Amino acid sequence: MKVGVIWLGYVGFPLACCIARNESYEVVWLDIDKKKISLIRSGISPVEDDQAQEDYTKKQFAVSDDTSILSDVDIAIVCVPTPITDGFLPNLGPVLWAVKTITDSCKRWVDVIIESTINPGVCNEQIVPVFTAKWWELNKDYTLSHCPERINPGDKKWNVYNIARCVGSSNNDALTRIKAFYESILDADVIAMKDIRHAEATKIIENTFRDINIAYVNELAKSFDAMWLDITEVIKWAKTKPFAFMAHYPSCGVGGHCIPVDPYYLIEKAKSIGFDHKYLSLAREINNSMPVYTVSKLIKQLNCIQLSMSAVDVAVLWLSYKADIGDTRESPSFEIIQELKNRDANVMTYDPFVVDQCSHTSLESILGDADCIIIATNHAEFVENITPSLLEKYSISCIVDGKNCLEASWFQDSSVNYTWIWK
Ligand code: SAJ
């Protein structure tokens, strides 16, 4: 059976490698990013995924930007991004481009699978019409399934092979076929759902669940700040409750291509049928407020030492949206940088994972130029270098720990003013 994977990002590349390991499938890969294509052709994974790199080293495969490679696939899998616009509205452009590419390039009778995260209704209301416009009849010329991706970038434990998956399809035969397909390439449960819309809804609630829980602790961080309560200490003990509690942690903001994005797909879909997801929207508002709140902590510190923002050089350490990966999509560090610039601060940046996006290329060089620091990401191997003695050596006057990754007690007898975002 021939399988076509469209778009080789953090979802498509590990999936392509996973399918290629099964000898019963011939796999072709389509991507239009020339840089990514040349990386893959030189044997390098275009995404940070150890398992995928290991798979690809064992079995390499051809990747092309020529859509004709899809001409005789039996299964076409769409793994394109589903971003939002600057106005926080869903942007289905990449999905609709991929679907149109299928109608232009694939033979009739093809099983189409959408892995990209979409809201309930996208398959039936936006994707099927693209096929219909080209005289493709659903369940006659093609079938449509949704199997939402569940990749967690940077996760060393959970990877494409061992994460359970949910599938919804346009008819029962397709559901049986696609369920069997995933079962043949994964070492995890594959759940057949009642229909495509319920599969679309599953992934959306997984990520909105995370967003509202993060917003909850971010709001607590603000109220506990006023009450002189250490929120992370409280969470540390609250999570000793062995049931009905799931720890989340306050931080300088929520970044990435999933959590700060997916809720808007559900919010806008519900709005289109007259329902206002007030709670989801409030959670987004709270999480979106954290970068400015983090900068306000620095302003308070500078006021205590009679320094104004316009007189200081601020180092933003590190840029990625979460620890230990080099991915800056929707990273709160950029919101922090913008707010600092709005307040006339001179901003410098450093992140060894994305050093080409930074003003400085080493920790020592940026500390040598900085008066104060905002920690916006907590890369494990670099956090341990941020010690009071190092900061004193470079005469750093204050530090705001936007990821609560340092110990406040370390700084008690230090000349460096330290604050978490909760106090
Ligand atoms: N964050 C917090 N507090 C938390 C957890 C995260 O502020 O308690 C922030 C992070 O710093 C980051 C953002 O939220 O800026 C997103 O973090 P994330 O750990 O959710 O990482 P993602 O975006 O890679 O989310 C992925 C998602 N996986 C898929 O969509 C398939 C998400 O569903 C997973 O729950 C998440 O990984 C995970 O659990 O790690």
Short mmCIF file of C-alpha atoms and ligand atoms in Angstrom, two decimals:
data_model
loop_
_atom_site.label_atom_id
_atom_site.label_comp_id
_atom_site.label_asym_id
_atom_site.label_seq_id
_atom_site.Cartn_x
_atom_site.Cartn_y
_atom_site.Cartn_z
CA MET A 1 0.00 0.00 0.00
CA LYS A 2 1.32 3.45 -0.92
CA VAL A 3 1.06 6.26 1.62
CA GLY A 4 1.64 9.97 0.99
CA VAL A 5 2.50 12.28 3.93
CA ILE A 6 1.95 15.96 3.24
CA TRP A 7 4.20 18.40 5.19
CA LEU A 8 7.15 17.18 7.19
CA GLY A 9 7.09 19.18 10.38
CA TYR A 10 7.10 18.05 14.03
CA VAL A 11 4.02 15.92 13.20
CA GLY A 12 4.64 14.70 9.63
CA PHE A 13 8.31 13.80 9.87
CA PRO A 14 8.08 11.43 12.87
CA LEU A 15 4.92 9.92 11.33
CA ALA A 16 6.66 9.43 7.95
CA CYS A 17 9.59 7.71 9.67
CA CYS A 18 7.18 5.56 11.67
CA ILE A 19 5.27 4.41 8.56
CA ALA A 20 8.50 3.83 6.61
CA ARG A 21 9.60 1.30 9.24
CA ASN A 22 6.72 -0.98 8.22
CA GLU A 23 7.77 -2.86 5.09
CA SER A 24 4.16 -3.26 3.93
CA TYR A 25 4.00 0.42 3.08
CA GLU A 26 5.73 2.40 0.38
CA VAL A 27 5.85 5.97 1.61
CA VAL A 28 6.24 9.20 -0.35
CA TRP A 29 6.71 12.57 1.29
CA LEU A 30 5.65 15.96 0.00
CA ASP A 31 6.92 19.23 1.34
CA ILE A 32 7.44 22.59 -0.31
CA ASP A 33 10.05 23.96 2.12
CA LYS A 34 13.32 23.76 0.14
CA LYS A 35 15.42 24.20 3.32
CA LYS A 36 13.64 21.32 4.99
CA ILE A 37 13.94 19.16 1.87
CA SER A 38 17.71 19.71 1.65
CA LEU A 39 18.09 18.92 5.38
CA ILE A 40 16.18 15.66 4.97
CA ARG A 41 18.11 14.74 1.82
CA SER A 42 21.33 15.20 3.80
CA GLY A 43 20.08 12.70 6.39
CA ILE A 44 19.10 15.22 9.07
CA SER A 45 15.72 15.37 10.79
CA PRO A 46 14.10 18.79 10.17
CA VAL A 47 12.61 18.68 13.68
CA GLU A 48 14.01 18.01 17.15
CA ASP A 49 12.80 14.45 17.64
CA ASP A 50 15.38 11.88 18.74
CA GLN A 51 13.20 8.92 17.84
CA ALA A 52 12.52 10.26 14.34
CA GLN A 53 16.22 10.98 13.76
CA GLU A 54 17.07 7.47 14.90
CA ASP A 55 14.42 5.97 12.56
CA TYR A 56 15.54 8.13 9.66
CA THR A 57 19.18 7.22 10.13
CA LYS A 58 18.15 3.58 9.81
CA LYS A 59 15.88 4.08 6.82
CA GLN A 60 16.08 7.17 4.69
CA PHE A 61 13.41 8.11 2.17
CA ALA A 62 12.88 10.41 -0.76
CA VAL A 63 11.15 13.71 -0.20
CA SER A 64 9.91 15.91 -3.00
CA ASP A 65 8.17 19.20 -3.65
CA ASP A 66 6.66 17.71 -6.81
CA THR A 67 2.99 17.01 -6.08
CA SER A 68 2.90 14.34 -8.78
CA ILE A 69 4.47 11.94 -6.26
CA LEU A 70 0.98 11.70 -4.75
CA SER A 71 -0.53 10.47 -8.02
CA ASP A 72 -0.90 6.81 -7.00
CA VAL A 73 -1.09 6.87 -3.21
CA ASP A 74 -3.78 4.81 -1.51
CA ILE A 75 -3.67 6.90 1.67
CA ALA A 76 -2.92 10.64 1.83
CA ILE A 77 -2.16 12.08 5.31
CA VAL A 78 -2.32 15.84 5.94
CA CYS A 79 0.07 17.05 8.67
CA VAL A 80 0.14 20.78 8.00
CA PRO A 81 0.09 23.49 10.72
CA THR A 82 -3.21 25.04 11.80
CA PRO A 83 -2.15 28.48 13.06
CA ILE A 84 -4.19 31.55 13.96
CA THR A 85 -4.17 35.01 12.39
CA ASP A 86 -2.91 38.13 14.19
CA GLY A 87 -6.54 38.68 15.12
CA PHE A 88 -6.68 35.28 16.89
CA LEU A 89 -8.85 33.70 14.18
CA PRO A 90 -8.35 30.17 12.80
CA ASN A 91 -6.21 30.01 9.65
CA LEU A 92 -7.15 26.89 7.68
CA GLY A 93 -5.12 28.02 4.66
CA PRO A 94 -2.48 25.27 4.93
CA VAL A 95 -5.15 22.56 5.43
CA LEU A 96 -7.17 23.72 2.43
CA TRP A 97 -3.97 23.97 0.34
CA ALA A 98 -3.12 20.35 1.22
CA VAL A 99 -6.64 19.15 0.45
CA LYS A 100 -6.64 20.98 -2.89
CA THR A 101 -3.27 19.41 -3.67
CA ILE A 102 -4.88 16.01 -3.09
CA THR A 103 -7.75 16.79 -5.47
CA ASP A 104 -5.23 18.00 -8.08
CA SER A 105 -2.70 15.18 -7.69
CA CYS A 106 -4.21 12.01 -6.26
CA LYS A 107 -6.00 9.23 -8.08
CA ARG A 108 -9.64 8.55 -7.26
CA TRP A 109 -10.23 6.24 -4.55
CA VAL A 110 -7.90 7.50 -1.88
CA ASP A 111 -8.29 7.41 1.91
CA VAL A 112 -7.63 10.94 3.14
CA ILE A 113 -6.57 11.41 6.78
CA ILE A 114 -6.31 14.81 8.48
CA GLU A 115 -3.87 14.75 11.44
CA SER A 116 -3.70 18.53 11.83
CA THR A 117 -5.59 19.91 14.85
CA ILE A 118 -8.97 21.29 13.75
CA ASN A 119 -12.25 22.16 15.42
CA PRO A 120 -15.47 20.12 15.16
CA GLY A 121 -17.01 20.68 11.75
CA VAL A 122 -13.91 21.52 9.69
CA CYS A 123 -13.88 18.19 7.85
CA ASN A 124 -17.57 18.21 6.93
CA GLU A 125 -18.00 21.94 6.43
CA GLN A 126 -14.69 23.13 4.95
CA ILE A 127 -12.78 20.14 3.63
CA VAL A 128 -15.55 18.11 1.94
CA PRO A 129 -16.63 21.18 -0.15
CA VAL A 130 -13.10 21.40 -1.61
CA PHE A 131 -13.50 17.85 -2.94
CA THR A 132 -17.08 18.46 -4.03
CA ALA A 133 -15.97 21.51 -6.02
CA LYS A 134 -13.73 19.18 -8.02
CA TRP A 135 -16.54 16.62 -8.48
CA TRP A 136 -15.08 14.20 -5.96
CA GLU A 137 -17.91 12.34 -4.22
CA LEU A 138 -17.37 11.46 -0.55
CA ASN A 139 -17.22 7.70 0.13
CA LYS A 140 -17.18 7.07 -3.63
CA ASP A 141 -14.04 8.84 -4.91
CA TYR A 142 -12.42 9.27 -1.47
CA THR A 143 -13.02 8.72 2.21
CA LEU A 144 -12.20 11.24 4.91
CA SER A 145 -10.87 10.50 8.40
CA HIS A 146 -9.54 12.59 11.26
CA CYS A 147 -6.82 11.19 13.51
CA PRO A 148 -5.63 14.18 15.59
CA GLU A 149 -1.87 14.33 16.18
CA ARG A 150 -0.66 14.08 19.76
CA ILE A 151 3.05 14.78 19.35
CA ASN A 152 4.67 16.48 22.32
CA PRO A 153 7.85 18.17 21.03
CA GLY A 154 10.88 17.45 23.17
CA ASP A 155 9.20 14.65 25.10
CA LYS A 156 11.71 11.84 25.70
CA LYS A 157 9.05 9.37 26.90
CA TRP A 158 6.03 9.87 24.67
CA ASN A 159 6.60 9.64 20.92
CA VAL A 160 4.67 8.86 17.75
CA TYR A 161 4.80 5.12 18.47
CA ASN A 162 3.45 4.92 22.01
CA ILE A 163 0.77 7.60 22.21
CA ALA A 164 -2.80 6.32 21.89
CA ARG A 165 -4.77 7.73 18.98
CA CYS A 166 -8.44 8.42 18.20
CA VAL A 167 -9.91 8.03 14.70
CA GLY A 168 -13.20 9.18 13.20
CA SER A 169 -14.15 8.44 9.58
CA SER A 170 -16.73 9.24 6.93
CA ASN A 171 -17.95 5.64 6.86
CA ASN A 172 -17.51 2.41 8.78
CA ASP A 173 -15.41 0.65 6.13
CA ALA A 174 -12.95 3.55 6.16
CA LEU A 175 -12.94 3.56 9.96
CA THR A 176 -12.03 -0.12 10.01
CA ARG A 177 -9.32 0.37 7.37
CA ILE A 178 -7.75 3.45 8.94
CA LYS A 179 -7.89 2.02 12.46
CA ALA A 180 -6.06 -1.06 11.14
CA PHE A 181 -3.54 1.16 9.36
CA TYR A 182 -2.59 2.99 12.57
CA GLU A 183 -2.58 -0.25 14.55
CA SER A 184 -0.07 -1.64 12.03
CA ILE A 185 2.43 1.19 12.58
CA LEU A 186 1.95 2.07 16.27
CA ASP A 187 2.57 0.34 19.59
CA ALA A 188 -0.44 2.06 21.17
CA ASP A 189 -4.21 1.81 21.36
CA VAL A 190 -6.17 3.16 18.40
CA ILE A 191 -9.72 4.13 19.36
CA ALA A 192 -12.47 4.10 16.74
CA MET A 193 -14.77 7.05 17.39
CA LYS A 194 -18.41 7.44 16.41
CA ASP A 195 -17.67 9.99 13.69
CA ILE A 196 -15.24 12.60 12.42
CA ARG A 197 -16.74 15.48 14.43
CA HIS A 198 -16.20 13.70 17.73
CA ALA A 199 -12.59 13.01 16.76
CA GLU A 200 -12.12 16.71 15.91
CA ALA A 201 -13.59 17.64 19.30
CA THR A 202 -11.31 15.25 21.20
CA LYS A 203 -8.02 17.00 20.43
CA ILE A 204 -9.50 20.44 20.87
CA ILE A 205 -10.64 19.69 24.42
CA GLU A 206 -7.26 18.12 25.27
CA ASN A 207 -5.53 21.42 24.60
CA THR A 208 -8.21 23.76 25.89
CA PHE A 209 -8.12 21.69 29.11
CA ARG A 210 -4.43 22.53 29.43
CA ASP A 211 -4.90 26.20 28.60
CA ILE A 212 -7.62 26.76 31.25
CA ASN A 213 -5.57 24.95 33.89
CA ILE A 214 -2.55 27.10 33.17
CA ALA A 215 -4.76 30.21 33.30
CA TYR A 216 -6.07 29.04 36.68
CA VAL A 217 -2.60 28.95 38.25
CA ASN A 218 -1.57 32.16 36.51
CA GLU A 219 -4.53 33.92 38.12
CA LEU A 220 -3.65 32.32 41.47
CA ALA A 221 -0.08 33.58 41.03
CA LYS A 222 -1.41 37.13 40.84
CA SER A 223 -3.78 36.85 43.82
CA PHE A 224 -1.23 34.94 45.95
CA ASP A 225 1.30 37.64 45.06
CA ALA A 226 -0.97 40.14 46.81
CA MET A 227 -1.43 37.71 49.73
CA TRP A 228 2.30 36.95 50.06
CA LEU A 229 1.67 33.26 49.35
CA ASP A 230 4.17 31.14 47.43
CA ILE A 231 1.97 29.58 44.74
CA THR A 232 4.56 27.00 43.68
CA GLU A 233 4.95 25.87 47.31
CA VAL A 234 1.17 25.47 47.55
CA ILE A 235 0.97 23.52 44.27
CA LYS A 236 3.86 21.33 45.40
CA TRP A 237 1.80 20.18 48.39
CA ALA A 238 -1.60 20.26 46.71
CA LYS A 239 -0.37 17.67 44.21
CA THR A 240 0.24 15.19 47.05
CA LYS A 241 -3.50 14.63 46.78
CA PRO A 242 -3.46 11.36 44.78
CA PHE A 243 -6.65 12.06 42.87
CA ALA A 244 -8.65 14.85 41.27
CA PHE A 245 -5.76 17.32 41.16
CA MET A 246 -3.38 17.94 38.24
CA ALA A 247 -0.48 20.31 38.83
CA HIS A 248 0.11 23.17 36.43
CA TYR A 249 2.53 26.02 37.00
CA PRO A 250 2.37 29.80 36.56
CA SER A 251 4.78 31.35 34.14
CA CYS A 252 5.54 34.40 32.01
CA GLY A 253 3.17 33.14 29.32
CA VAL A 254 1.84 30.28 27.20
CA GLY A 255 3.59 29.63 23.90
CA GLY A 256 3.81 26.96 21.23
CA HIS A 257 1.75 25.93 18.24
CA CYS A 258 -0.94 24.12 20.27
CA ILE A 259 -2.03 25.48 23.61
CA PRO A 260 -2.32 29.20 22.85
CA VAL A 261 -3.79 28.44 19.41
CA ASP A 262 -6.27 25.58 19.60
CA PRO A 263 -8.76 27.24 21.98
CA TYR A 264 -9.47 29.93 19.38
CA TYR A 265 -10.61 27.21 16.93
CA LEU A 266 -13.26 26.08 19.40
CA ILE A 267 -14.16 29.63 20.50
CA GLU A 268 -14.76 30.74 16.91
CA LYS A 269 -16.65 27.59 15.94
CA ALA A 270 -18.96 27.98 18.93
CA LYS A 271 -19.41 31.69 18.13
CA SER A 272 -20.53 30.75 14.61
CA ILE A 273 -23.45 28.84 16.11
CA GLY A 274 -24.26 31.52 18.66
CA PHE A 275 -22.44 30.18 21.74
CA ASP A 276 -19.98 32.39 23.64
CA HIS A 277 -17.19 30.37 25.30
CA LYS A 278 -16.65 33.00 28.03
CA TYR A 279 -14.49 30.68 30.18
CA LEU A 280 -12.15 29.69 27.33
CA SER A 281 -11.86 33.30 26.24
CA LEU A 282 -11.11 34.47 29.78
CA ALA A 283 -8.43 31.80 30.12
CA ARG A 284 -6.83 33.06 26.91
CA GLU A 285 -7.02 36.63 28.25
CA ILE A 286 -5.33 35.64 31.52
CA ASN A 287 -2.56 33.69 29.79
CA ASN A 288 -2.02 36.47 27.24
CA SER A 289 -1.61 38.94 30.14
CA MET A 290 1.38 37.14 31.66
CA PRO A 291 4.18 38.63 29.51
CA VAL A 292 3.16 42.21 30.46
CA TYR A 293 2.68 41.10 34.07
CA THR A 294 6.22 39.70 34.05
CA VAL A 295 7.62 43.02 32.82
CA SER A 296 5.64 44.81 35.53
CA LYS A 297 7.58 42.76 38.09
CA LEU A 298 10.82 44.13 36.64
CA ILE A 299 9.48 47.68 36.79
CA LYS A 300 8.66 47.21 40.49
CA GLN A 301 12.20 45.98 41.12
CA LEU A 302 13.77 48.89 39.23
CA ASN A 303 11.60 51.36 41.14
CA CYS A 304 13.01 49.95 44.40
CA ILE A 305 16.53 50.76 43.24
CA GLN A 306 15.54 54.09 41.65
CA LEU A 307 16.27 52.94 38.10
CA SER A 308 14.00 53.60 35.13
CA MET A 309 13.37 51.13 32.34
CA SER A 310 14.78 53.55 29.78
CA ALA A 311 18.11 53.54 31.63
CA VAL A 312 18.67 49.79 31.71
CA ASP A 313 19.92 47.04 29.41
CA VAL A 314 17.67 44.00 29.84
CA ALA A 315 18.75 40.46 28.92
CA VAL A 316 15.89 38.12 27.97
CA LEU A 317 17.06 34.57 28.61
CA TRP A 318 16.04 32.32 26.51
CA LEU A 319 13.59 32.59 23.60
CA SER A 320 12.04 29.13 22.99
CA TYR A 321 8.39 28.65 23.97
CA LYS A 322 9.28 25.82 26.35
CA ALA A 323 12.32 24.21 27.92
CA ASP A 324 14.96 22.20 26.08
CA ILE A 325 13.78 22.71 22.51
CA GLY A 326 14.63 25.28 19.86
CA ASP A 327 11.10 26.34 18.89
CA THR A 328 10.02 29.95 19.29
CA ARG A 329 6.51 29.76 17.81
CA GLU A 330 4.09 31.93 19.79
CA SER A 331 6.78 32.21 22.46
CA PRO A 332 5.90 34.64 25.30
CA SER A 333 9.52 35.84 25.17
CA PHE A 334 8.62 37.91 22.11
CA GLU A 335 5.71 39.56 23.95
CA ILE A 336 8.08 40.34 26.82
CA ILE A 337 10.62 41.84 24.41
CA GLN A 338 7.94 44.01 22.79
CA GLU A 339 6.69 45.27 26.17
CA LEU A 340 10.24 46.10 27.25
CA LYS A 341 10.78 48.04 24.02
CA ASN A 342 7.45 49.82 24.51
CA ARG A 343 8.93 51.04 27.79
CA ASP A 344 12.15 52.22 26.12
CA ALA A 345 14.37 49.53 27.59
CA ASN A 346 17.36 48.34 25.60
CA VAL A 347 16.69 44.63 25.05
CA MET A 348 19.22 41.89 24.39
CA THR A 349 18.54 38.21 23.80
CA TYR A 350 20.32 34.89 24.04
CA ASP A 351 19.16 31.29 23.53
CA PRO A 352 21.68 28.59 22.53
CA PHE A 353 18.85 26.58 20.93
CA VAL A 354 18.07 29.43 18.51
CA VAL A 355 21.24 31.49 18.64
CA ASP A 356 20.66 32.78 15.09
CA GLN A 357 17.60 34.67 16.36
CA CYS A 358 19.55 36.34 19.19
CA SER A 359 21.55 39.52 19.73
CA HIS A 360 24.22 37.66 21.73
CA THR A 361 25.91 34.33 21.22
CA SER A 362 26.95 33.42 24.76
CA LEU A 363 25.72 33.74 28.33
CA GLU A 364 28.90 35.56 29.40
CA SER A 365 28.64 38.13 26.61
CA ILE A 366 25.02 39.02 27.36
CA LEU A 367 25.60 39.16 31.13
CA GLY A 368 28.56 41.44 30.46
CA ASP A 369 26.25 43.88 28.66
CA ALA A 370 23.14 43.56 30.87
CA ASP A 371 21.94 45.41 33.97
CA CYS A 372 19.01 43.05 34.62
CA ILE A 373 17.53 39.77 33.42
CA ILE A 374 14.14 38.29 32.61
CA ILE A 375 14.09 34.50 32.38
CA ALA A 376 11.46 33.58 29.78
CA THR A 377 12.31 29.89 29.28
CA ASN A 378 13.83 27.29 31.57
CA HIS A 379 16.29 25.24 29.49
CA ALA A 380 17.39 22.67 32.08
CA GLU A 381 21.09 22.55 31.16
CA PHE A 382 21.43 26.34 31.28
CA VAL A 383 19.30 27.26 34.30
CA GLU A 384 21.87 25.72 36.64
CA ASN A 385 24.47 28.25 35.40
CA ILE A 386 22.38 31.17 36.66
CA THR A 387 23.85 31.47 40.16
CA PRO A 388 23.99 34.52 42.48
CA SER A 389 27.78 34.54 42.27
CA LEU A 390 27.75 34.61 38.47
CA LEU A 391 25.19 37.43 38.41
CA GLU A 392 27.15 39.38 41.03
CA LYS A 393 30.31 38.91 38.96
CA TYR A 394 28.56 40.73 36.12
CA SER A 395 26.91 43.30 38.46
CA ILE A 396 23.40 42.25 37.53
CA SER A 397 21.08 44.34 39.70
CA CYS A 398 17.85 42.36 39.35
CA ILE A 399 16.34 39.24 37.83
CA VAL A 400 12.72 38.25 37.16
CA ASP A 401 12.34 34.50 36.98
CA GLY A 402 9.46 34.09 34.52
CA LYS A 403 9.56 30.30 34.78
CA ASN A 404 10.06 30.00 38.54
CA CYS A 405 13.05 27.82 37.76
CA LEU A 406 15.50 29.27 40.30
CA GLU A 407 15.38 29.08 44.10
CA ALA A 408 14.50 32.43 45.74
CA SER A 409 16.49 31.35 48.83
CA TRP A 410 19.72 31.32 46.79
CA PHE A 411 19.47 35.10 46.47
CA GLN A 412 18.63 35.98 50.11
CA ASP A 413 22.15 37.19 50.94
CA SER A 414 22.93 38.36 47.42
CA SER A 415 23.21 41.88 46.01
CA VAL A 416 21.00 40.68 43.16
CA ASN A 417 17.30 41.52 43.57
CA TYR A 418 15.41 38.34 42.67
CA THR A 419 11.72 37.84 42.09
CA TRP A 420 9.50 35.14 40.73
CA ILE A 421 6.35 36.27 38.96
CA TRP A 422 4.30 35.44 42.05
CA LYS A 423 5.97 37.97 44.31
N1 SAJ B 1 3.06 26.08 30.40
C1 SAJ B 1 2.83 26.80 31.58
N2 SAJ B 1 2.45 26.12 32.69
C2 SAJ B 1 2.28 24.77 32.68
C3 SAJ B 1 2.51 24.06 31.48
C4 SAJ B 1 2.91 24.73 30.35
O1 SAJ B 1 2.98 28.03 31.60
O2 SAJ B 1 1.95 24.21 33.74
C5 SAJ B 1 3.45 26.82 29.20
C6 SAJ B 1 4.78 26.36 28.63
O3 SAJ B 1 5.84 27.09 29.19
C7 SAJ B 1 4.61 26.67 27.14
C8 SAJ B 1 3.12 26.46 26.91
O4 SAJ B 1 2.49 26.54 28.19
O5 SAJ B 1 4.95 27.99 26.85
C9 SAJ B 1 2.78 25.13 26.26
O6 SAJ B 1 3.44 24.15 27.01
P1 SAJ B 1 3.12 22.57 26.79
O7 SAJ B 1 3.90 21.82 27.81
O8 SAJ B 1 1.66 22.37 26.74
O9 SAJ B 1 3.82 22.24 25.41
P2 SAJ B 1 3.24 22.06 23.97
O10 SAJ B 1 2.71 23.31 23.42
O11 SAJ B 1 4.31 21.36 23.20
O12 SAJ B 1 1.98 21.08 24.15
C10 SAJ B 1 2.03 19.75 23.75
C11 SAJ B 1 0.60 19.43 23.40
N3 SAJ B 1 0.55 18.20 22.65
C12 SAJ B 1 -0.26 18.15 21.57
O13 SAJ B 1 -0.94 19.08 21.24
C13 SAJ B 1 -0.28 16.88 20.82
C14 SAJ B 1 -0.25 19.30 24.64
O14 SAJ B 1 -1.50 18.67 24.30
C15 SAJ B 1 0.41 18.49 25.71
O15 SAJ B 1 -0.42 18.51 26.88
C16 SAJ B 1 1.76 19.08 26.03
O16 SAJ B 1 2.54 18.98 24.83
C17 SAJ B 1 2.43 18.35 27.17
O17 SAJ B 1 1.70 17.75 28.00
O18 SAJ B 1 3.65 18.48 27.25
#
